[in-house]
PDB file of C-alpha atoms in Angstrom:
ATOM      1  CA  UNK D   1       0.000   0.000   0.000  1.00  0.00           C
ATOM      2  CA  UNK D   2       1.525   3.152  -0.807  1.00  0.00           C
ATOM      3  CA  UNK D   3       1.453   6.003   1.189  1.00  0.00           C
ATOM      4  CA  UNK D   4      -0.871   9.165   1.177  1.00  0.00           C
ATOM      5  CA  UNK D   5       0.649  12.161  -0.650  1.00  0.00           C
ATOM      6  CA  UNK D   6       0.631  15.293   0.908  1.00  0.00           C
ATOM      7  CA  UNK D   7       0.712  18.224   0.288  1.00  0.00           C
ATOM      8  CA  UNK D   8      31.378  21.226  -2.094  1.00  0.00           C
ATOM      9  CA  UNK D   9      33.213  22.216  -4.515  1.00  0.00           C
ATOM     10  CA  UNK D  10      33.969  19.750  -7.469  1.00  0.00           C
ATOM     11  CA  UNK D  11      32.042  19.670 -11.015  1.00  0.00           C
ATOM     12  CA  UNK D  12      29.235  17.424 -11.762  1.00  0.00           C
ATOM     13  CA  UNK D  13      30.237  15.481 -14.670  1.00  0.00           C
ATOM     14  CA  UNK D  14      27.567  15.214 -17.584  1.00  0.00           C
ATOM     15  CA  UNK D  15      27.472  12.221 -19.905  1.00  0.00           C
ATOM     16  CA  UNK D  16      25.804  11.504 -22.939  1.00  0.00           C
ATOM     17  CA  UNK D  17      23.083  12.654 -24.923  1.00  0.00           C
ATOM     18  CA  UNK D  18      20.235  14.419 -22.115  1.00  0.00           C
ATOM     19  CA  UNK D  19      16.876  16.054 -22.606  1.00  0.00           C
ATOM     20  CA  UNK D  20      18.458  19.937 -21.803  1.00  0.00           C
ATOM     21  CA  UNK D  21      20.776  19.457 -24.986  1.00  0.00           C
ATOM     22  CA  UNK D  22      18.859  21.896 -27.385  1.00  0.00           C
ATOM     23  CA  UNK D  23      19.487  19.921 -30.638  1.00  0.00           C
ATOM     24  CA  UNK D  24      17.623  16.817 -28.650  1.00  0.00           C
ATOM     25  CA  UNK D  25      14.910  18.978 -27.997  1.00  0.00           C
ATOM     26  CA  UNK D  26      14.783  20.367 -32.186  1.00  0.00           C
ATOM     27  CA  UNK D  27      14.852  16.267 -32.984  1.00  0.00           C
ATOM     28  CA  UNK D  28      12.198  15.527 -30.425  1.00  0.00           C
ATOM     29  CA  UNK D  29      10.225  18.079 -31.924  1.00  0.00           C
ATOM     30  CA  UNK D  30      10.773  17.374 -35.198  1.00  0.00           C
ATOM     31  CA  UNK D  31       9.539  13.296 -34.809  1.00  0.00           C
ATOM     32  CA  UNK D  32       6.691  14.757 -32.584  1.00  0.00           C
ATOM     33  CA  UNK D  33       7.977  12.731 -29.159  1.00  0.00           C
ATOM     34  CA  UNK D  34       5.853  14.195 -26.240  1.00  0.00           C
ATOM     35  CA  UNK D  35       7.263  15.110 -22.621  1.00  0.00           C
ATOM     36  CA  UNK D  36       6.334  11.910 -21.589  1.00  0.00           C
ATOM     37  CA  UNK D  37       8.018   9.863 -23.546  1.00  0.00           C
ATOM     38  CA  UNK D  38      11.110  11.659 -23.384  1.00  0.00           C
ATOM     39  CA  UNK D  39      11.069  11.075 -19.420  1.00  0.00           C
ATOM     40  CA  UNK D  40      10.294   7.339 -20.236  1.00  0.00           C
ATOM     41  CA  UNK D  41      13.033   7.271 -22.587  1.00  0.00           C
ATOM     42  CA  UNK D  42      15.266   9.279 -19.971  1.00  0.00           C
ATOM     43  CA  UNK D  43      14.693   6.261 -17.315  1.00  0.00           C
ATOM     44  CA  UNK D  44      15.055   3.694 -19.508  1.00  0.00           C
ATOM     45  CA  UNK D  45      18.556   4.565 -20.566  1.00  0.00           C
ATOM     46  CA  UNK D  46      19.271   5.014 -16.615  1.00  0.00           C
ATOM     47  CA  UNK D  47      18.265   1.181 -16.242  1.00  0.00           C
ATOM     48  CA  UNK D  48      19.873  -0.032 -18.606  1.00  0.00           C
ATOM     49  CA  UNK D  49      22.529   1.850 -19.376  1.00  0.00           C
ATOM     50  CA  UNK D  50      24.245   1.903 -15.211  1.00  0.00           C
ATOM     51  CA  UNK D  51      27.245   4.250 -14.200  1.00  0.00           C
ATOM     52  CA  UNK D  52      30.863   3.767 -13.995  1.00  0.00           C
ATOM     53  CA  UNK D  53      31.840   2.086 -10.638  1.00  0.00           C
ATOM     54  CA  UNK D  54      32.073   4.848  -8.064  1.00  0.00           C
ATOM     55  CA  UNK D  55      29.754   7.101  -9.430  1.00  0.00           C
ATOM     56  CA  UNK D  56      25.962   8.233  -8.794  1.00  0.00           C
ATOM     57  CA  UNK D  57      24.083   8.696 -12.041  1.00  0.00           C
ATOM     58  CA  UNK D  58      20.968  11.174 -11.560  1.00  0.00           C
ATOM     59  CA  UNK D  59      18.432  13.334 -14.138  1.00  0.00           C
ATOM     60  CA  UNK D  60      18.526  16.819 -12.363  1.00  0.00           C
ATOM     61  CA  UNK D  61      16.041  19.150 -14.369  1.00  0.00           C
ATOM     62  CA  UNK D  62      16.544  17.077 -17.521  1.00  0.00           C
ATOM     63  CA  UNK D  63      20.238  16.670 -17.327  1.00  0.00           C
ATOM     64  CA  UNK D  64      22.124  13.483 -16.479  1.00  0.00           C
ATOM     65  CA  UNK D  65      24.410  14.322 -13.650  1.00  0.00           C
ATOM     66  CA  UNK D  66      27.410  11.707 -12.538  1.00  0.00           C
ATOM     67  CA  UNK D  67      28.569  12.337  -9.065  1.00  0.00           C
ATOM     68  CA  UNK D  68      31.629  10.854  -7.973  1.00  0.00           C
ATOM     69  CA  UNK D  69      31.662   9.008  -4.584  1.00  0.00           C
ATOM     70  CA  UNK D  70      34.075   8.405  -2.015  1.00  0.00           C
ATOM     71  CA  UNK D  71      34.729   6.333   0.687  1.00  0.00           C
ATOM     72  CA  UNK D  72      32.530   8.083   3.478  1.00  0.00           C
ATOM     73  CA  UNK D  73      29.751   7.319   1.468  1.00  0.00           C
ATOM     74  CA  UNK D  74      29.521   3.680   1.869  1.00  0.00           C
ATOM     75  CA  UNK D  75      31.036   4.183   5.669  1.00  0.00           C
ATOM     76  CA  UNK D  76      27.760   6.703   6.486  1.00  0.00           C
ATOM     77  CA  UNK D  77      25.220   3.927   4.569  1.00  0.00           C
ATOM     78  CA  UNK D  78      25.997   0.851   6.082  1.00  0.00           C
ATOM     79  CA  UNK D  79      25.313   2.012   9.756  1.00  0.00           C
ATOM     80  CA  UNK D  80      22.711   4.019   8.465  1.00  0.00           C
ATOM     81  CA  UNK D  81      20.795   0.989   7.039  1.00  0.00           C
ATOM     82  CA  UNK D  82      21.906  -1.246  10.080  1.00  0.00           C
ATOM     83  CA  UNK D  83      20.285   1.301  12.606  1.00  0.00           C
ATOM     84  CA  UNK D  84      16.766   1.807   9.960  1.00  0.00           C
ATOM     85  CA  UNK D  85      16.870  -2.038   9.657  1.00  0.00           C
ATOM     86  CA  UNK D  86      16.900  -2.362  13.180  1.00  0.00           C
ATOM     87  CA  UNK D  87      14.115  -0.675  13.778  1.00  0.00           C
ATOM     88  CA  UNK D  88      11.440  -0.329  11.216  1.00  0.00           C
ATOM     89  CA  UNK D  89       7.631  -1.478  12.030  1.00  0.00           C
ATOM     90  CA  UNK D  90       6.410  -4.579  10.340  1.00  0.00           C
ATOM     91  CA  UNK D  91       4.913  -3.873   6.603  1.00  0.00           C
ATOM     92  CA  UNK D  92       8.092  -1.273   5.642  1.00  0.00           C
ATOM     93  CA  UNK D  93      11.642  -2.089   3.970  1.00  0.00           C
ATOM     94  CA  UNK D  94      14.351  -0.417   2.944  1.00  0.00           C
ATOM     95  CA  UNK D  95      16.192   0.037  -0.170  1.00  0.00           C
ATOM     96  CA  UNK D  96      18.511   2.605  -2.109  1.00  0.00           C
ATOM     97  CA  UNK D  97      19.848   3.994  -5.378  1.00  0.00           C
ATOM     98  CA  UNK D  98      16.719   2.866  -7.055  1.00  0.00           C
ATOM     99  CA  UNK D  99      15.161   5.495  -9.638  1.00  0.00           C
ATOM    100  CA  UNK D 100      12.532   7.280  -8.474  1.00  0.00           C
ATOM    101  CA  UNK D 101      10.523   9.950 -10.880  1.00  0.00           C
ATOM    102  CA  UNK D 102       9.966  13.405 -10.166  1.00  0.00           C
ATOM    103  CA  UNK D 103       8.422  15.239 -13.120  1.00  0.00           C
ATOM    104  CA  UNK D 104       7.189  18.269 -11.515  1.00  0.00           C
ATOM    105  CA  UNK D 105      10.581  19.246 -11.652  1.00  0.00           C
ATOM    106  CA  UNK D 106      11.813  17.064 -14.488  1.00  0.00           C
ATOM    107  CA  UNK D 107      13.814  15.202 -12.415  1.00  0.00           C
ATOM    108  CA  UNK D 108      14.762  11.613 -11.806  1.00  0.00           C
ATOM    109  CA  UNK D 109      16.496  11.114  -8.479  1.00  0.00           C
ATOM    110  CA  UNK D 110      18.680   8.036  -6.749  1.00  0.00           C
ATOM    111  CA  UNK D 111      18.047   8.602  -2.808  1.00  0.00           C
ATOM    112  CA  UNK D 112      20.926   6.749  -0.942  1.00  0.00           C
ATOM    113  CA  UNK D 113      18.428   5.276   0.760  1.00  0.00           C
ATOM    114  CA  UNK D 114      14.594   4.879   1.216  1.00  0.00           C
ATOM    115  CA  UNK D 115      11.857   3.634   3.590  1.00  0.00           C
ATOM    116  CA  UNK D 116       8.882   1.872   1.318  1.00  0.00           C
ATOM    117  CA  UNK D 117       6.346  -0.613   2.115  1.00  0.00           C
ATOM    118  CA  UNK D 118       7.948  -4.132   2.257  1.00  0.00           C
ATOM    119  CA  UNK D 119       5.722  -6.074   0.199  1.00  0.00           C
ATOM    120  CA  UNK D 120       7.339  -3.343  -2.519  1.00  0.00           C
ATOM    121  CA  UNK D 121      10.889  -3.700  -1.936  1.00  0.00           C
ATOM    122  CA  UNK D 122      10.037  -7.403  -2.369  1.00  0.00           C
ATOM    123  CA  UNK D 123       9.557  -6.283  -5.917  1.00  0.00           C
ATOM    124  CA  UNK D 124      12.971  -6.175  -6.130  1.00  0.00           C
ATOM    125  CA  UNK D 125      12.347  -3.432  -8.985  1.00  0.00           C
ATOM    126  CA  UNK D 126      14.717  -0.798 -10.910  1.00  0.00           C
ATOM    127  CA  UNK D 127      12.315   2.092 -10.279  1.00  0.00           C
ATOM    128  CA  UNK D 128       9.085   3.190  -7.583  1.00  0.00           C
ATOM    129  CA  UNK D 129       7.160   5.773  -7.811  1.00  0.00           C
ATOM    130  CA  UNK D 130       7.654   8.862  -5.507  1.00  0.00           C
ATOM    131  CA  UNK D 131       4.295   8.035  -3.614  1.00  0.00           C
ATOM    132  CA  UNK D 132       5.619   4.566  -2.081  1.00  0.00           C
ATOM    133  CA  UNK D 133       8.340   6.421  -0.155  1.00  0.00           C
ATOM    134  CA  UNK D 134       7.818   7.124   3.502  1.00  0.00           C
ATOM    135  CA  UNK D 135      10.977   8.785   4.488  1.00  0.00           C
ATOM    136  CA  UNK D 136      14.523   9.052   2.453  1.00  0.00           C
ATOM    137  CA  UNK D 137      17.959   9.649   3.389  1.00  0.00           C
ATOM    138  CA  UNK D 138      20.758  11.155   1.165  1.00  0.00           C
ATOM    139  CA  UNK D 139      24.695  11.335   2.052  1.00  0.00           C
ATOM    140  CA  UNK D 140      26.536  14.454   1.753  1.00  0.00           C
ATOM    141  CA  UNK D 141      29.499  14.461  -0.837  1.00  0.00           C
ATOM    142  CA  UNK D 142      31.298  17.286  -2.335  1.00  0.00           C
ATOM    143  CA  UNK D 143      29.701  17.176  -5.605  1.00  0.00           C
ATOM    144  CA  UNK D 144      26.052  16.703  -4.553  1.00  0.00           C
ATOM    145  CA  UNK D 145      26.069  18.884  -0.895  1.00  0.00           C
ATOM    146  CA  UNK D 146      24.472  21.839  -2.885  1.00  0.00           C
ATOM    147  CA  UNK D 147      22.044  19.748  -4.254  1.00  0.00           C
ATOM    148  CA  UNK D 148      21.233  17.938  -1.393  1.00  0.00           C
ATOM    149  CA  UNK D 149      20.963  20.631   0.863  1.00  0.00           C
ATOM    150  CA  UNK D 150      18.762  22.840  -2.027  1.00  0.00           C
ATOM    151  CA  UNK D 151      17.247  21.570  -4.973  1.00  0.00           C
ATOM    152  CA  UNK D 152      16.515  17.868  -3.056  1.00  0.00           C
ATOM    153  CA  UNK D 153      14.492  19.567  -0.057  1.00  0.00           C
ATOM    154  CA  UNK D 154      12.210  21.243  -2.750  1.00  0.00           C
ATOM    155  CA  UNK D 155      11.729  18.402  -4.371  1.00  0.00           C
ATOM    156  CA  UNK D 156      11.218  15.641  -1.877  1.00  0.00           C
ATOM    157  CA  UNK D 157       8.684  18.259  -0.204  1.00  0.00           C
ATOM    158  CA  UNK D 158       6.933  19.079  -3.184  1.00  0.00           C
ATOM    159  CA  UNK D 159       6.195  15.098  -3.412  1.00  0.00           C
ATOM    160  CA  UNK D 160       5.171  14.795  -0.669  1.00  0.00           C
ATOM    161  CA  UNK D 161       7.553  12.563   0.921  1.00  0.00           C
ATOM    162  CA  UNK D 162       7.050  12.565   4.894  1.00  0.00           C
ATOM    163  CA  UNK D 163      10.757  12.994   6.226  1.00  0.00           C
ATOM    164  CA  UNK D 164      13.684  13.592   4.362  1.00  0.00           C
ATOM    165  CA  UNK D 165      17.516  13.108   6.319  1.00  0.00           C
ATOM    166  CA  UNK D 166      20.710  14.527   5.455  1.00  0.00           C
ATOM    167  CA  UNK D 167      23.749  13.218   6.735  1.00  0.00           C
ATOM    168  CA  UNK D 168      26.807  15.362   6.506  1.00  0.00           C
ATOM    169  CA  UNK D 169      30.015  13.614   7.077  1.00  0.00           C
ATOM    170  CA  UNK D 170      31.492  17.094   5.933  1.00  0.00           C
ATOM    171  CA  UNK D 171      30.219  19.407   8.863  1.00  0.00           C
ATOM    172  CA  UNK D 172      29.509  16.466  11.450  1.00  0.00           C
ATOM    173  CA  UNK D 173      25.756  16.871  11.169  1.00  0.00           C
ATOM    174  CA  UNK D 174      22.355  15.077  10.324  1.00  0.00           C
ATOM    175  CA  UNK D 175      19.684  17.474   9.424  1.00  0.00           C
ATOM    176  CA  UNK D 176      15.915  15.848   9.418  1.00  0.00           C
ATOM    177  CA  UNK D 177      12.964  17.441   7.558  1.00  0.00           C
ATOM    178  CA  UNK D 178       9.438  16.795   8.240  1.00  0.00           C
ATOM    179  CA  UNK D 179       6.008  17.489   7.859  1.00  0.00           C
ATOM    180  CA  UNK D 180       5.929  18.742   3.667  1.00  0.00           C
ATOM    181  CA  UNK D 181       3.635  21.498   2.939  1.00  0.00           C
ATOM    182  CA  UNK D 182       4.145  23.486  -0.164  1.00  0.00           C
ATOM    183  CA  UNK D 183       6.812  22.825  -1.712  1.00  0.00           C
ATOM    184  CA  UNK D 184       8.885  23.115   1.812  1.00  0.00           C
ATOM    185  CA  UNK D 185       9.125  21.500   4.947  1.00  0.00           C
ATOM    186  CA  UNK D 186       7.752  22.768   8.302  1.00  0.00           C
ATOM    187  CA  UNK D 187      10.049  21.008  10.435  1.00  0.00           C
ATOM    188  CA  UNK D 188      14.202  21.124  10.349  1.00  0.00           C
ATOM    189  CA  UNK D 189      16.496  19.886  13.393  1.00  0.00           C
ATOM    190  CA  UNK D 190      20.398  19.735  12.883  1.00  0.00           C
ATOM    191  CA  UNK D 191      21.604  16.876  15.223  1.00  0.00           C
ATOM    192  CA  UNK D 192      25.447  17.056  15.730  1.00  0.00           C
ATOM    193  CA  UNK D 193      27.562  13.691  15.111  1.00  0.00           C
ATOM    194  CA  UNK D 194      27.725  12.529  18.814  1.00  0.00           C
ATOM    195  CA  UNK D 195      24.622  12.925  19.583  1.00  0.00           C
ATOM    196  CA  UNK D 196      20.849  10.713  18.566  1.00  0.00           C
ATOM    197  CA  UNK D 197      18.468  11.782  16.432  1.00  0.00           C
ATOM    198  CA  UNK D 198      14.827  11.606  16.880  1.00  0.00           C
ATOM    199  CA  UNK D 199      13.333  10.950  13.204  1.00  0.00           C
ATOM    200  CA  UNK D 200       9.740  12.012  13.536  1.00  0.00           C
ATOM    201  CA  UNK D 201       6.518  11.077  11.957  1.00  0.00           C
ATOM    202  CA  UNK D 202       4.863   6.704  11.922  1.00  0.00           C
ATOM    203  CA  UNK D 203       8.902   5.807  11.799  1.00  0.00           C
ATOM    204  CA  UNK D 204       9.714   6.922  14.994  1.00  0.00           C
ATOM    205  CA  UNK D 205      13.299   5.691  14.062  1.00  0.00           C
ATOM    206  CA  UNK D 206      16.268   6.975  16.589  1.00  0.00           C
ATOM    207  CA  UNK D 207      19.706   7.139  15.076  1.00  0.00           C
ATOM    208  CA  UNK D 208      23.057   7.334  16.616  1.00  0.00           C
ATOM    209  CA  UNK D 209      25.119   9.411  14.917  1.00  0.00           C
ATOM    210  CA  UNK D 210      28.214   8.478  17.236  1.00  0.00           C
ATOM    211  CA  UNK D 211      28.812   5.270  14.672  1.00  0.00           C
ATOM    212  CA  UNK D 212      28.655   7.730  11.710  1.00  0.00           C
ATOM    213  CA  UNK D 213      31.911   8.793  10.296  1.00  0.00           C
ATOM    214  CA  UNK D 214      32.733  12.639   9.574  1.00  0.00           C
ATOM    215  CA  UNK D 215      35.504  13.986   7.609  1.00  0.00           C
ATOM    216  CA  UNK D 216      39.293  14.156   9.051  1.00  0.00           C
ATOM    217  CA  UNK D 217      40.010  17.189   6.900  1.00  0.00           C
ATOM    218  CA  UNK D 218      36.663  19.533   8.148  1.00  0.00           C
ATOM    219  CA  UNK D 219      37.529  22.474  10.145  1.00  0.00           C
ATOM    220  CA  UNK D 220      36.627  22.522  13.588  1.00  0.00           C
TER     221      UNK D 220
END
């Protein structure tokens, strides 16, 4: 059952042929493709077509980005999943770096990781639909920190999706957003690494952030 909707310094790398090229968009034209099917087509080639090792592949307002990842990513997901594992109520699952649609803002986006019901994750699918998700959690890295911090809390809260967690290895932090309303969320708490987290909302998930790792180059 899905849920009700309501309602730092490095370059992205582009690859490929993507919908904000301009000649694309004359061709597209031209043969008479629709919106539609150019966001079908979009996903497709993101299933089939996977990124290099070590990289995040993502369709930010119709352009595929590649992030490159480093090791504190895996080192903040593991314990992350451990501790959401750990804890979940029957009937939900976890998952990550699945596609998940966003076309109000033309967007198709890979959360690190996501709370869905668990007769879904079952599935064992490629993509779900934005409406399944009851909370999702993104890692900070240098290329995507803008992103995640910005253009990611508009767009998770103008789905709809319930909570949305940042974890920051880069300034020792995990920031939780709840309760979406218009395109923003009416609820932010920045939890330093040390210290646990209350994640709010039918999760009622706690995480320690003590077994999360943080940067050895930050400041401070």
């Amino acid at each position: 059952m899905s849920r009700k909707k309501s309602n730092r310094n490095d370059s992205a790398v582009t690859h490929g042929v993507y919908a904000g090229d301009t000649g694309y968009h004359r061709r597209a034209e031209e043969a008479g493709v629709t919106i539609e099917l150019e966001r079908a087509l979009r996903s497709t080639i993101l299933e089939d077509f996977p990124a290099p090792e070590g990289f995040k592949t993502e369709v930010v307002r119709g352009e595929i980005i590649l992030s490159p990842l480093r090791a504190l990513h895996l080192k903040t997901v593991v314990p992350l999943c451990m501790q959401i594992a750990s804890q979940l109520p029957p009937g939900l699952d976890y998952t990550g770096d699945t596609l998940t649609p966003f076309p109000e803002v033309d967007s198709e986006l890979c959360p690190d990781i996501v709370v869905l019901p668990k007769a879904e994750c079952d599935k064992n699918l490629a993509v779900y639909t934005v409406d399944l998700i009851h909370a999702a959690f993104e890692v900070v890295s240098p290329t995507t920190a803008k992103r995640d911090y910005g253009f990611k809390v508009q767009a998770y809260a103008q789905a709809g999706i319930p909570v949305y967690v940042i974890a920051d290895p880069y300034d020792a932090q995990l920031v939780v957003h709840h309760k979406p309303f218009h395109g923003a969320y009416g609820y932010r708490q920045i939890v330093p690494y040390g210290e646990k987290a209350e994640i709010p909302g039918d999760l009622r998930l706690v995480i320690d952030t003590s077994s999360l790792p943080a940067d050895a180059g930050r400041e401070g």
